[in-house]
Tab-separated table of N, CA and C in Angstrom:
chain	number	residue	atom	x	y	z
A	1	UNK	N	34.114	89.871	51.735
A	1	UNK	CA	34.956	89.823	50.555
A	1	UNK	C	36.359	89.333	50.914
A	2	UNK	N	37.056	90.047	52.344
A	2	UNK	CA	38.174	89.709	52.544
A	2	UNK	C	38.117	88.041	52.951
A	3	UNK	N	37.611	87.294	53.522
A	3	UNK	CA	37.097	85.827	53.734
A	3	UNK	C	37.653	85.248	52.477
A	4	UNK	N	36.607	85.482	51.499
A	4	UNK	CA	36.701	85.242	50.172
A	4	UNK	C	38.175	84.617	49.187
A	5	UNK	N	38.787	85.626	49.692
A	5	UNK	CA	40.127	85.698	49.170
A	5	UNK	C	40.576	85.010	49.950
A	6	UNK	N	40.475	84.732	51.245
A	6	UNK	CA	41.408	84.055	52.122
A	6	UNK	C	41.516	82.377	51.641
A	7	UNK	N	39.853	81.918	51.541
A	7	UNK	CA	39.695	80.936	51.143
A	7	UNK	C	40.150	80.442	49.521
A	8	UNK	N	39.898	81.175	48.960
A	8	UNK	CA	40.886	80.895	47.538
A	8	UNK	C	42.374	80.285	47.759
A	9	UNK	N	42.715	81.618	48.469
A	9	UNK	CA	44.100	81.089	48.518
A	9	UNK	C	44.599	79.529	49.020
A	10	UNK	N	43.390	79.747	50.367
A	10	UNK	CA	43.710	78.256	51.001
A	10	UNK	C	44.064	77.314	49.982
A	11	UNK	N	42.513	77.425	49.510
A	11	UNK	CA	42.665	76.182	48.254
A	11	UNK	C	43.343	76.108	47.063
A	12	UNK	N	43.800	76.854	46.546
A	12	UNK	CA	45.436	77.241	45.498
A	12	UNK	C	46.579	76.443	46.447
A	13	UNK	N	46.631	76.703	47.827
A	13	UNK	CA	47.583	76.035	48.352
A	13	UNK	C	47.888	74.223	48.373
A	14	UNK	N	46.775	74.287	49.299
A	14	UNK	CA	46.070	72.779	49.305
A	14	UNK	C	46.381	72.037	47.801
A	15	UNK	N	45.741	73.052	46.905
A	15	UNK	CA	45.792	72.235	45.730
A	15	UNK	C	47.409	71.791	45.217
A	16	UNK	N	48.148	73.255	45.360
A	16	UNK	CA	49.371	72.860	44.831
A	16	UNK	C	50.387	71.298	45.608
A	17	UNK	N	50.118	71.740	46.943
A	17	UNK	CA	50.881	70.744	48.053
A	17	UNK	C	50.411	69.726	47.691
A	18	UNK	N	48.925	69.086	47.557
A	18	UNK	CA	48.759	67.622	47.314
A	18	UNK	C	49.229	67.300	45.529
A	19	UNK	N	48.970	68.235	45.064
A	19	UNK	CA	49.964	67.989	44.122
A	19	UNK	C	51.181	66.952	43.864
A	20	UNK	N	52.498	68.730	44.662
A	20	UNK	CA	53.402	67.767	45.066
A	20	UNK	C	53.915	67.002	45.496
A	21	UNK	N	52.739	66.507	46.482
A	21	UNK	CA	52.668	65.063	47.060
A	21	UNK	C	52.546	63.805	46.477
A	22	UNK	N	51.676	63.781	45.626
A	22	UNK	CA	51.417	63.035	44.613
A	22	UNK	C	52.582	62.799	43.711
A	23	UNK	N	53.073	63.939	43.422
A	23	UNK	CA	54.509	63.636	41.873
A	23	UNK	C	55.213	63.105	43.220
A	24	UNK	N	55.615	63.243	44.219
A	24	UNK	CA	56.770	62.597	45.212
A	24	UNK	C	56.280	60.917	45.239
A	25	UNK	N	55.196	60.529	45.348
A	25	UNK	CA	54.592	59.686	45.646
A	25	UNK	C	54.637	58.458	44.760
A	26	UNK	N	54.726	59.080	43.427
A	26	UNK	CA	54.924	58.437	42.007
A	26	UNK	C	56.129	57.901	41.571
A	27	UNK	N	57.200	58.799	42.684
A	27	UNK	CA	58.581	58.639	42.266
A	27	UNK	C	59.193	57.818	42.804
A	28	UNK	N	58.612	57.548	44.220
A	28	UNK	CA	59.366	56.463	45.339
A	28	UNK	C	58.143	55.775	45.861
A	29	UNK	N	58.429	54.763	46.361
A	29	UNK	CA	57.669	53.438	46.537
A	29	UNK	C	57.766	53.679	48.864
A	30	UNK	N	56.839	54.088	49.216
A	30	UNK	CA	57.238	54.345	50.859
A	30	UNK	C	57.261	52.738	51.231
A	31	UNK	N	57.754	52.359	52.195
A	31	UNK	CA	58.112	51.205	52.565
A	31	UNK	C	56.757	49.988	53.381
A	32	UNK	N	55.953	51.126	54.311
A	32	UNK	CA	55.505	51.190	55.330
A	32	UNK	C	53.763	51.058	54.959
A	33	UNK	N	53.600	51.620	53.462
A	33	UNK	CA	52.474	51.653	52.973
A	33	UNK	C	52.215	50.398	52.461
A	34	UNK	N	51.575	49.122	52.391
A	34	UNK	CA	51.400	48.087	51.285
A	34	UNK	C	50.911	48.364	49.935
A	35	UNK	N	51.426	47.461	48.880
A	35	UNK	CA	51.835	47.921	47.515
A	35	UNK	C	50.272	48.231	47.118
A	36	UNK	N	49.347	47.165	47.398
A	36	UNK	CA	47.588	47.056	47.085
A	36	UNK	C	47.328	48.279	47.497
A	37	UNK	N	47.269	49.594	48.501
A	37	UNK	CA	46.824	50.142	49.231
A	37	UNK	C	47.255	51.728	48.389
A	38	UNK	N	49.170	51.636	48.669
A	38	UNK	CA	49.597	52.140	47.307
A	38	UNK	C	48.943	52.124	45.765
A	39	UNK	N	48.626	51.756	45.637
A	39	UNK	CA	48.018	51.943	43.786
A	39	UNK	C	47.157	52.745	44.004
A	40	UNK	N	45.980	52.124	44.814
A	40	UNK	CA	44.661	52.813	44.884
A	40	UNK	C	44.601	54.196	45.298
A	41	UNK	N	45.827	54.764	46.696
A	41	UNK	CA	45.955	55.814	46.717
A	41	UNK	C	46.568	57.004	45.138
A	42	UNK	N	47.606	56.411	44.555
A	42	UNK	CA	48.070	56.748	43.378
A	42	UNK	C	46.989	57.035	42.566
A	43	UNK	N	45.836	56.412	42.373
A	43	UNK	CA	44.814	56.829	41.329
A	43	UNK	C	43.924	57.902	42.004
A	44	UNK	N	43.875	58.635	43.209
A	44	UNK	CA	43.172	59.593	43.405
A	44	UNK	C	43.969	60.688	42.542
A	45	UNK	N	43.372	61.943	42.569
A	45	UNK	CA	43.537	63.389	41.857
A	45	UNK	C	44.124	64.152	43.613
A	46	UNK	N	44.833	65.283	42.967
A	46	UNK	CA	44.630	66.262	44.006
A	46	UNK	C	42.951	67.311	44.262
A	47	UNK	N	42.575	66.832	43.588
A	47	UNK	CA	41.049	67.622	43.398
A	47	UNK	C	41.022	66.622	44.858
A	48	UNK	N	40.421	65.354	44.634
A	48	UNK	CA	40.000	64.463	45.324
A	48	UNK	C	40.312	65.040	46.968
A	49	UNK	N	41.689	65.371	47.809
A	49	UNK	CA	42.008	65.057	48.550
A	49	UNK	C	41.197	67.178	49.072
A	50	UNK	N	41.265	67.925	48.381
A	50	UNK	CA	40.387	68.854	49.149
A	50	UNK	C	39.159	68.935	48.601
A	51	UNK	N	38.352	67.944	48.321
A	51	UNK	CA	36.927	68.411	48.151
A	51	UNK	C	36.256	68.552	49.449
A	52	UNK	N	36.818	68.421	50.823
A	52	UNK	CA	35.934	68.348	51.867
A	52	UNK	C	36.358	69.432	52.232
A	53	UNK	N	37.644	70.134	51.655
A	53	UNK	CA	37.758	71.702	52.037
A	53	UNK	C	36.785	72.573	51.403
A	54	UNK	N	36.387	72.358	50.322
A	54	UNK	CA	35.256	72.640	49.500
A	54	UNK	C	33.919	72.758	49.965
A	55	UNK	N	33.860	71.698	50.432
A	55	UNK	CA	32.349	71.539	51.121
A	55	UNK	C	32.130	72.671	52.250
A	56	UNK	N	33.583	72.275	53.347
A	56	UNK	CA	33.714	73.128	54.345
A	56	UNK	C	33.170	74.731	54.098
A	57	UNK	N	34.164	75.358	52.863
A	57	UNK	CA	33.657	76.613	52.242
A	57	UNK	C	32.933	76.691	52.130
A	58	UNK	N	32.004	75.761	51.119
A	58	UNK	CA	30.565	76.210	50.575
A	58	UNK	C	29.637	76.251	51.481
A	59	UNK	N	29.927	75.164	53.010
A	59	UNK	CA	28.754	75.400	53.877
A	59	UNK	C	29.237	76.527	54.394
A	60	UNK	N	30.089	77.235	55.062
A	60	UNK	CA	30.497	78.824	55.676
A	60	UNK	C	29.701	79.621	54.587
A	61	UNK	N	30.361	79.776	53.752
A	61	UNK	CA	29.446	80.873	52.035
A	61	UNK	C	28.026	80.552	52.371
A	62	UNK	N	27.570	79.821	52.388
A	62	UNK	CA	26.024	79.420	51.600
A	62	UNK	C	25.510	80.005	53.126
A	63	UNK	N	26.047	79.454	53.939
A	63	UNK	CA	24.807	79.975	55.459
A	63	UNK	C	25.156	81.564	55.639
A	64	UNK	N	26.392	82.101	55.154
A	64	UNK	CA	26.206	83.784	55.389
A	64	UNK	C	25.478	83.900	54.357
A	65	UNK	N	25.573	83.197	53.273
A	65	UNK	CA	24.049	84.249	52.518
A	65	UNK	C	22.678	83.620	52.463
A	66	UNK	N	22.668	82.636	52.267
A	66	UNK	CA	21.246	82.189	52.001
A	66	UNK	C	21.243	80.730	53.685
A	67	UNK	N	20.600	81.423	54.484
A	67	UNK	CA	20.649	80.499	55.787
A	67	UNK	C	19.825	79.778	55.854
A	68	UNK	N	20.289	78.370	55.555
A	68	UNK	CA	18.900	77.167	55.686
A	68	UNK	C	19.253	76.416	54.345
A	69	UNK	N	19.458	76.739	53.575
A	69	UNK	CA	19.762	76.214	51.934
A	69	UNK	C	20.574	74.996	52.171
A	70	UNK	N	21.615	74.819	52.604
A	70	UNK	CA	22.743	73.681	52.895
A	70	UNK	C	22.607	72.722	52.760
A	71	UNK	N	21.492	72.558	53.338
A	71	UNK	CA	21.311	71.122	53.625
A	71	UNK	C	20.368	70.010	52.683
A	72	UNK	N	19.773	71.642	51.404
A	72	UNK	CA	19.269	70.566	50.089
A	72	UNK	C	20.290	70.635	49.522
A	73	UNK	N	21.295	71.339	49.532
A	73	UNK	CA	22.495	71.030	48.338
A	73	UNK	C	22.915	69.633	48.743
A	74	UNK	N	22.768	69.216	50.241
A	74	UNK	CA	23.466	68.068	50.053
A	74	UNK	C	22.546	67.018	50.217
A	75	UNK	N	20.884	67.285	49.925
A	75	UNK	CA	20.224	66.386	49.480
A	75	UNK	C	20.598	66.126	48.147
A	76	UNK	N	21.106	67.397	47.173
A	76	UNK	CA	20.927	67.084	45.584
A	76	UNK	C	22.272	66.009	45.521
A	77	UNK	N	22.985	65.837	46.508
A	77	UNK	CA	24.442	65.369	46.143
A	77	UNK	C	24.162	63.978	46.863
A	78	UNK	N	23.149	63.526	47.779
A	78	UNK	CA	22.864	62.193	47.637
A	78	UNK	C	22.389	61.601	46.352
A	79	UNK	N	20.954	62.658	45.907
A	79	UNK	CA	20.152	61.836	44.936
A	79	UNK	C	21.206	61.838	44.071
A	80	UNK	N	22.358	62.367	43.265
A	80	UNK	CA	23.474	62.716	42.441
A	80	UNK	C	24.183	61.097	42.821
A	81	UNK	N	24.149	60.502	43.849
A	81	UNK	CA	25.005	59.602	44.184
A	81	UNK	C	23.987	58.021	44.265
A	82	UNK	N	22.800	58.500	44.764
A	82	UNK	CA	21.684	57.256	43.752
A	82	UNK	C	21.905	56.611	42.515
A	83	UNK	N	21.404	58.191	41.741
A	83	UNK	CA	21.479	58.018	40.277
A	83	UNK	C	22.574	57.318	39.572
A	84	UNK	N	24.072	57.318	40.321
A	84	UNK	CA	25.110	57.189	39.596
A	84	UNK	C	25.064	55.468	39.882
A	85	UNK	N	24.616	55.393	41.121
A	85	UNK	CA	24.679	53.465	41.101
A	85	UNK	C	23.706	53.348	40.439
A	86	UNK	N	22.361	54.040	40.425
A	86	UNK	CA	21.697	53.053	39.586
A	86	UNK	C	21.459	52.688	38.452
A	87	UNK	N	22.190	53.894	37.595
A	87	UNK	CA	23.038	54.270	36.166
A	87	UNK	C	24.008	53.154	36.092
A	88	UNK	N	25.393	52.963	37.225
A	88	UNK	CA	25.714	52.252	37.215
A	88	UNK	C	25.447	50.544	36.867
A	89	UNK	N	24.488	50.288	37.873
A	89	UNK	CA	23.851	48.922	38.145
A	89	UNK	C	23.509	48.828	36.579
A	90	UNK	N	22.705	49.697	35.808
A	90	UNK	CA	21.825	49.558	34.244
A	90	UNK	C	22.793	48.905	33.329
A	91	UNK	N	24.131	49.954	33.707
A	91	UNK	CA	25.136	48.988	32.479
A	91	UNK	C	25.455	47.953	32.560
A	92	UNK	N	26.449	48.131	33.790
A	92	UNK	CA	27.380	46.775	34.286
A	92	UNK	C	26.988	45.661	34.746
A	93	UNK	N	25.601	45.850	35.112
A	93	UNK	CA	25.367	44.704	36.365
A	93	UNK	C	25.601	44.738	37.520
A	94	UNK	N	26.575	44.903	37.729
A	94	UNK	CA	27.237	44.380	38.582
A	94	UNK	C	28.557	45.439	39.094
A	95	UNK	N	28.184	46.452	40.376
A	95	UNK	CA	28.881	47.459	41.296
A	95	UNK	C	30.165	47.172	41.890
A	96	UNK	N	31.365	46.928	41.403
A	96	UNK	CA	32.247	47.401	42.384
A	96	UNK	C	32.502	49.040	43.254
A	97	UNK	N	32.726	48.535	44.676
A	97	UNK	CA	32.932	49.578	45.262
A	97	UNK	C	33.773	50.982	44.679
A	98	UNK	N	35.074	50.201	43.969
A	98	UNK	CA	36.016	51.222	43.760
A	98	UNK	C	35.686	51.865	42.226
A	99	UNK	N	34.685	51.924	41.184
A	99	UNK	CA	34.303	52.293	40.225
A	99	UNK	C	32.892	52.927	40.564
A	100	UNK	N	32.479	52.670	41.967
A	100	UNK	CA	31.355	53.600	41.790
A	100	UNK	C	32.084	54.653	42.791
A	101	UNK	N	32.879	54.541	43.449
A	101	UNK	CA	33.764	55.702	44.482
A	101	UNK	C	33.955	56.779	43.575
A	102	UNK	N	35.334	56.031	42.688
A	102	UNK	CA	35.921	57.091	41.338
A	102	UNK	C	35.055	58.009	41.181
A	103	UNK	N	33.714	57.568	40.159
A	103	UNK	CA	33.050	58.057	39.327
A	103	UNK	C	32.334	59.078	40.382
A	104	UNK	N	31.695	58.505	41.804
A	104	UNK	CA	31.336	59.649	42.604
A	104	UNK	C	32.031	60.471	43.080
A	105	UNK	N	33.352	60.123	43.002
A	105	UNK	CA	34.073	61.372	43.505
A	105	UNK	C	34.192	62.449	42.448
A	106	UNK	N	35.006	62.287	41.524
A	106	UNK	CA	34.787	63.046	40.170
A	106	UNK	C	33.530	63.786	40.017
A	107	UNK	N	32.569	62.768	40.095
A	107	UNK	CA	30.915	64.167	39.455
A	107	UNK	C	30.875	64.613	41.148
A	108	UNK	N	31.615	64.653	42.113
A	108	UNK	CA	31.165	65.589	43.379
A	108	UNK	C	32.038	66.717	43.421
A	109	UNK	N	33.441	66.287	42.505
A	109	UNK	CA	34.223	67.394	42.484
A	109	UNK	C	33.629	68.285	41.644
A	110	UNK	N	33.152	67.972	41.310
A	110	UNK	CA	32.109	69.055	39.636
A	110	UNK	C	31.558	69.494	40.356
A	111	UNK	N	30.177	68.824	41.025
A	111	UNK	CA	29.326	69.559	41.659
A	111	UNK	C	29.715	70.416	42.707
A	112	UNK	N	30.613	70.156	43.802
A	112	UNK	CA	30.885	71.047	44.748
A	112	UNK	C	31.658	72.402	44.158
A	113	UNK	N	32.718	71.886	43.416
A	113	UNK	CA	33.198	73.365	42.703
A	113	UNK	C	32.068	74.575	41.946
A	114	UNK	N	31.069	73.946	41.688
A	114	UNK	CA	30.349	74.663	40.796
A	114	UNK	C	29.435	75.494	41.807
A	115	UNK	N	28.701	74.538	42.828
A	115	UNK	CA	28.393	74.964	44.392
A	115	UNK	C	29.254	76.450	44.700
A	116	UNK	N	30.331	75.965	44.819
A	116	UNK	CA	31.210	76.960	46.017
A	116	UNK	C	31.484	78.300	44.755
A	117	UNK	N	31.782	78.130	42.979
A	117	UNK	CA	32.164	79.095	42.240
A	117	UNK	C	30.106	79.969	42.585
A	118	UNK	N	29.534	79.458	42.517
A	118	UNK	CA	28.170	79.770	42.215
A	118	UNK	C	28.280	80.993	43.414
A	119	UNK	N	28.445	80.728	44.916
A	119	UNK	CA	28.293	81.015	45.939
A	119	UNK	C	29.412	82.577	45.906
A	120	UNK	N	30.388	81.963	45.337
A	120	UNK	CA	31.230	83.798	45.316
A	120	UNK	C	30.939	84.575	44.360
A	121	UNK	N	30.264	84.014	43.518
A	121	UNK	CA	29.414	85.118	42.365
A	121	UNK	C	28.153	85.674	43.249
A	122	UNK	N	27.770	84.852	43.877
A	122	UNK	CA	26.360	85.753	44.613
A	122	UNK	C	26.506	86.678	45.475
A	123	UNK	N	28.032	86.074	46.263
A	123	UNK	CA	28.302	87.329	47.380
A	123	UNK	C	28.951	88.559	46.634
A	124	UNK	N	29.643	88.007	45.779
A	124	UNK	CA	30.129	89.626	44.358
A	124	UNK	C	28.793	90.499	44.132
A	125	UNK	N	27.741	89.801	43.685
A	125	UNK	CA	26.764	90.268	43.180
A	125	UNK	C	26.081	90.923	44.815
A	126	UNK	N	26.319	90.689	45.695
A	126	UNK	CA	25.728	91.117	46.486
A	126	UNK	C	26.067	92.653	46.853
């Protein structure tokens, strides 16, 4: 339980700091970064930049309770990442890299949050 909390907090933190990284980021132009490289970073989320803290959690959570499971969650989050190009491919035609990234990052931030909220309800319930 005490874990639990620790990791929350982490990620309340994480979340707030890339945050304010981001509003700093918006405000001044860094010199050192190129402008093309700049934008694209600008359109990520702060979600975006800890979902691998996420993952991190959910694999620690998921193997203290259910040991062995892990590794279809992240079968379901390939086939999740199939589907979306080939959903993709149906409309557009035609895949750019950086519109099928977006869109996978976004439905992974869903899925992993829902993963990792799922995982501290089971150890509550435990």
């Amino acid at each position: 339980m005490k874990y639990l909390f620790i990791q929350l907090v982490i990620l309340i933190i994480l979340f707030l700091i890339f945050k304010k990284i981001f509003k700093v980021l918006n405000k001044t132009q860094l010199k050192f970064i190129p402008v093309k490289i700049y934008k694209r970073i600008l359109k990520l989320k702060s979600i975006d930049c800890i979902l691998p803290i996420i993952i991190i959690f959910s694999w620690i959570n998921v193997d203290k309770l259910y040991y062995g499971t892990f590794h279809w969650l992240i079968v379901i989050w390939i086939i999740i990442g199939i589907f979306i190009a080939i959903k993709l491919f149906k409309k557009l035609e035609n895949i750019t890299y950086f519109k099928y990234f977006k869109l996978y990052m976004r439905i992974s931030d869903i899925y992993w949050i829902l993963v990792y909220l799922s995982v501290i309800v089971a150890s509550l319930i435990k």
